[in-house]
Amino acid sequence: MIAWWGSLGFVEQIFFGLALVATVLVLIQTLLMLIGSDGADLDIELDTEHASGLKALSLQTISAFLLGIGWIGGGVFNLTGSLLLAVLLGCVAGLGFSSVIFFLMRWVHQLREKGNVDPRNAIGQTGKVYIPIPANREGEGQIEIKFQNRFRVVQAVTSATEALPAQTEVLVVDLAKDNVMVVRPLHQPQLSTPKEKPQLPQ
């Protein structure tokens, strides 16, 4: 191993150094994910969260990206001697690796949540209309809501006499068939009371 490392040039040491570090990180994260540890869910705090609650830019996807750049980029440079080609193909491979890791994480996340999500926990929570909801339960729309510490996009209906447009704040009041949320506008319009007519002096 030491002899192999010493035989590499400076550029190759950068590529393969990234590859070795990223490989160790990916192996640790995979092990943590298999045993169900929360340590596998470290995310970079950027506004890249998926509707499922996962972040597209996370420690796992960054490690996978560096893995692609390191091994593929280092191999291409070793074969061709072209730094530009090595970086280009390494980035393409890194994006491919990180995409595979993201969708694998999403699949595992969905498997975990199938037995853990209880839609009844959404009753009494507030959210916003994502896709307009027809009035009088004449069709389904969607709402964005946070319950069980995750933001979710779920199907919803309303008994309100007027359709609920996007971005309307709503309150979940019940569950319908197939766990469809029943919502009402959070701010109900107040009915105006008729004013008394002034009495004319007799």
Short mmCIF file of C-alpha atoms in Angstrom, two decimals, residues 67-140:
data_model
loop_
_atom_site.label_atom_id
_atom_site.label_comp_id
_atom_site.label_asym_id
_atom_site.label_seq_id
_atom_site.Cartn_x
_atom_site.Cartn_y
_atom_site.Cartn_z
CA LEU A 67 -16.05 8.67 -4.35
CA GLY A 68 -16.85 9.03 -8.05
CA ILE A 69 -14.41 11.89 -8.58
CA GLY A 70 -11.64 10.08 -6.70
CA TRP A 71 -11.72 6.61 -8.20
CA ILE A 72 -12.96 7.41 -11.70
CA GLY A 73 -11.05 10.68 -12.03
CA GLY A 74 -7.86 9.10 -10.70
CA GLY A 75 -8.22 6.13 -13.02
CA VAL A 76 -8.84 8.30 -16.08
CA PHE A 77 -5.85 10.54 -15.28
CA ASN A 78 -3.68 7.48 -14.77
CA LEU A 79 -4.68 6.14 -18.18
CA THR A 80 -4.78 9.33 -20.25
CA GLY A 81 -2.74 11.92 -18.38
CA SER A 82 -5.47 14.50 -19.10
CA LEU A 83 -6.51 16.45 -16.00
CA LEU A 84 -9.47 18.07 -17.76
CA LEU A 85 -10.87 14.73 -18.94
CA ALA A 86 -10.25 13.20 -15.51
CA VAL A 87 -12.15 15.99 -13.71
CA LEU A 88 -15.00 15.92 -16.25
CA LEU A 89 -15.54 12.16 -16.16
CA GLY A 90 -14.98 12.12 -12.40
CA CYS A 91 -17.73 14.71 -11.88
CA VAL A 92 -20.12 12.77 -14.13
CA ALA A 93 -19.40 9.59 -12.17
CA GLY A 94 -19.75 11.47 -8.88
CA LEU A 95 -23.19 12.79 -9.85
CA GLY A 96 -24.23 9.28 -10.84
CA PHE A 97 -22.99 7.78 -7.55
CA SER A 98 -24.67 10.50 -5.46
CA SER A 99 -27.96 10.04 -7.34
CA VAL A 100 -27.89 6.29 -6.67
CA ILE A 101 -27.17 6.91 -2.97
CA PHE A 102 -29.98 9.48 -2.71
CA PHE A 103 -32.61 7.17 -4.22
CA LEU A 104 -31.33 4.28 -2.09
CA MET A 105 -31.72 6.46 1.02
CA ARG A 106 -35.20 7.44 -0.12
CA TRP A 107 -36.18 3.79 -0.59
CA VAL A 108 -34.90 2.82 2.88
CA HIS A 109 -36.60 5.88 4.37
CA GLN A 110 -39.94 4.89 2.83
CA LEU A 111 -39.60 1.32 4.10
CA ARG A 112 -38.99 2.61 7.62
CA GLU A 113 -41.89 5.03 7.58
CA LYS A 114 -44.49 2.56 6.28
CA GLY A 115 -44.83 1.06 9.74
CA ASN A 116 -44.19 4.26 11.70
CA VAL A 117 -46.45 6.94 10.19
CA ASP A 118 -49.83 7.33 11.88
CA PRO A 119 -51.99 9.80 9.91
CA ARG A 120 -54.15 10.36 13.00
CA ASN A 121 -51.26 12.37 14.43
CA ALA A 122 -52.04 15.03 11.80
CA ILE A 123 -55.48 15.79 13.28
CA GLY A 124 -55.36 19.20 14.93
CA GLN A 125 -52.24 20.24 12.98
CA THR A 126 -52.14 23.14 10.55
CA GLY A 127 -50.77 23.22 7.04
CA LYS A 128 -51.03 24.97 3.68
CA VAL A 129 -52.83 24.00 0.51
CA TYR A 130 -50.37 22.76 -2.10
CA ILE A 131 -52.81 21.78 -4.86
CA PRO A 132 -56.24 23.53 -4.74
CA ILE A 133 -58.97 21.55 -2.98
CA PRO A 134 -62.49 21.50 -4.52
CA ALA A 135 -65.44 22.53 -2.32
CA ASN A 136 -68.00 20.20 -0.75
CA ARG A 137 -65.72 17.14 -0.98
CA GLU A 138 -66.19 17.09 -4.75
CA GLY A 139 -62.56 16.14 -5.32
CA GLU A 140 -59.15 15.89 -3.73
#
